Amino acid sequence: MRAARLIKMVLLLQTRASMTAAELARELEVSERTVARDAQALSEAGIPVYADRGRAGGYRLVGGYRTRLTGLARNEAEALFLSGVPGALRDMGLQDSASAARLKVSAALLPSLQDASRSAAQRFHLDAPAWFSEPRTPGLLPALADAVWDDRPVLARYRRDGAEVERTLEPYGLVLKAGLWYLCARVVDAGAFRVYRIDRFTAVEPGPERFRRDEEFDLPAFWEERAEEFARSVLRSEVVVRLSPEGVRTLPYVLDPASAREGLGTAGAPDGRGWVTLTLPVESEEVARTQLRGLGPEVEVLAPAALRRRCAEDAAGTAALYRSPTA
C-alpha cells in the first residue's frame, strides 16, 4: 500500500510544478505528517524531492526529474477508455483505476502537453441519464462489472413476470441506456445471447473459472440490433392519419423514432394542400391518442374509427375551452 502511495506521490509531483502538503494529503488521502514522512523516504531512496519552507512553500521535484514508473495495469488501461463517463465509472467501482491511469498518462506526457486531460474535460462531457429522472445505481452492478472484466460466469437470479428465475450466464458486456443499466450475456444452457435489466437481478454469484469469449461478438452491433428489435416489438397496433407539411416535419419529435421512421416510409403522394396519408405503427390506440395530441391541428386520424372519435372529442373539448372568456 505504501509503495503504491509513494509512486503516486512522485507522479503527482511530476505532473505539477509544486504541491503543498495539504494538496498532497488530499490527493493521497493521508495526513500532512504522512506526506512529510513519505517525502523523506523518497529523498532517502534517491528521488530528488525538495521541500520549500514558508507559507507559499510546498514539495517539488528538482532538476526536471522524470520517473519511468508510468506503465498501466490492465484494469487501469481498460478504465482509461471509459474516463469520459465518470458516473458510469463510479457506478461500476472503477473510479480509482481510472484516476490512476489518467495520472500515469499525464506523468508520461511532455510538460507542454500535461494540461491535455484538463483541456479535454472542459470541452466534452457525457451526461447519460435521461431528463427528469433520478438515476439509481443497481446494487449488484459492481459485482456484474467485475464478472464482465474477468470473463467469469455468474449464477444469477432475477425477477421476470412476477417470479424469480435462476440462470447461469456468461456476462459479455454492460450498456448504460438513458440512465438504466443492462447486461448483455450468453445463457449457458441455451447458448443464446440475451439482454437483462440489471435492476431486476436479485443475486449474483461469480464462478471460479473463466469462460472463453466468442471473439466475433460485437457489443455495439449486438445492442443496436436488439434495441431495434425491442423498439419494433412494442408497436403492435396501426393507425392511419393525414399529416400537414408541418405535421410531417414534427412527427419524429412526438412519436417513437421507429414508429415515425416506418410510418413516413408509407406516405403517399401529397394532395393539393401538401397533406399526406400514412400508416403509423403504434404501441396501442391509447398511446397513439396521447402522442398525436402533440401535433394539434397538423394531424387528422382516419382509422381506426374508435380512435378517430376519441380524438374528435379531445379536439372539441379543447375548442370549448378557448370559446369560454377568460376570467
mmCIF file with all atom_site columns, C-alpha atoms in Angstrom, residues 15 20 24 33 40 42 82 112 135 167 172 189 211 237 249:
data_model
loop_
_atom_site.group_PDB
_atom_site.id
_atom_site.type_symbol
_atom_site.label_atom_id
_atom_site.label_alt_id
_atom_site.label_comp_id
_atom_site.label_asym_id
_atom_site.label_entity_id
_atom_site.label_seq_id
_atom_site.pdbx_PDB_ins_code
_atom_site.Cartn_x
_atom_site.Cartn_y
_atom_site.Cartn_z
_atom_site.occupancy
_atom_site.B_iso_or_equiv
_atom_site.pdbx_formal_charge
_atom_site.auth_seq_id
_atom_site.auth_comp_id
_atom_site.auth_asym_id
_atom_site.auth_atom_id
_atom_site.pdbx_PDB_model_num
ATOM 1  C CA . THR A 1 15  ? 2.777   16.441  -13.400 1.00 0.00 ? 15  THR A CA 1
ATOM 2  C CA . THR A 1 20  ? 1.550   21.931  -0.886  1.00 0.00 ? 20  THR A CA 1
ATOM 3  C CA . LEU A 1 24  ? -0.772  16.084  -1.468  1.00 0.00 ? 24  LEU A CA 1
ATOM 4  C CA . ARG A 1 33  ? 2.526   14.309  8.638   1.00 0.00 ? 33  ARG A CA 1
ATOM 5  C CA . GLN A 1 40  ? 11.682  11.966  3.410   1.00 0.00 ? 40  GLN A CA 1
ATOM 6  C CA . LEU A 1 42  ? 11.633  9.247   -1.334  1.00 0.00 ? 42  LEU A CA 1
ATOM 7  C CA . LEU A 1 82  ? -14.206 4.929   -20.054 1.00 0.00 ? 82  LEU A CA 1
ATOM 8  C CA . SER A 1 112 ? 3.787   21.320  -22.593 1.00 0.00 ? 112 SER A CA 1
ATOM 9  C CA . PRO A 1 135 ? -30.587 7.881   -11.746 1.00 0.00 ? 135 PRO A CA 1
ATOM 10 C CA . ARG A 1 167 ? -29.744 -18.846 -14.833 1.00 0.00 ? 167 ARG A CA 1
ATOM 11 C CA . TYR A 1 172 ? -20.191 -10.212 -22.157 1.00 0.00 ? 172 TYR A CA 1
ATOM 12 C CA . ASP A 1 189 ? -27.853 -23.758 -21.139 1.00 0.00 ? 189 ASP A CA 1
ATOM 13 C CA . PHE A 1 211 ? -15.193 -18.668 -19.757 1.00 0.00 ? 211 PHE A CA 1
ATOM 14 C CA . SER A 1 237 ? -51.209 -1.611  -33.480 1.00 0.00 ? 237 SER A CA 1
ATOM 15 C CA . ARG A 1 249 ? -41.735 17.759  -40.014 1.00 0.00 ? 249 ARG A CA 1
#
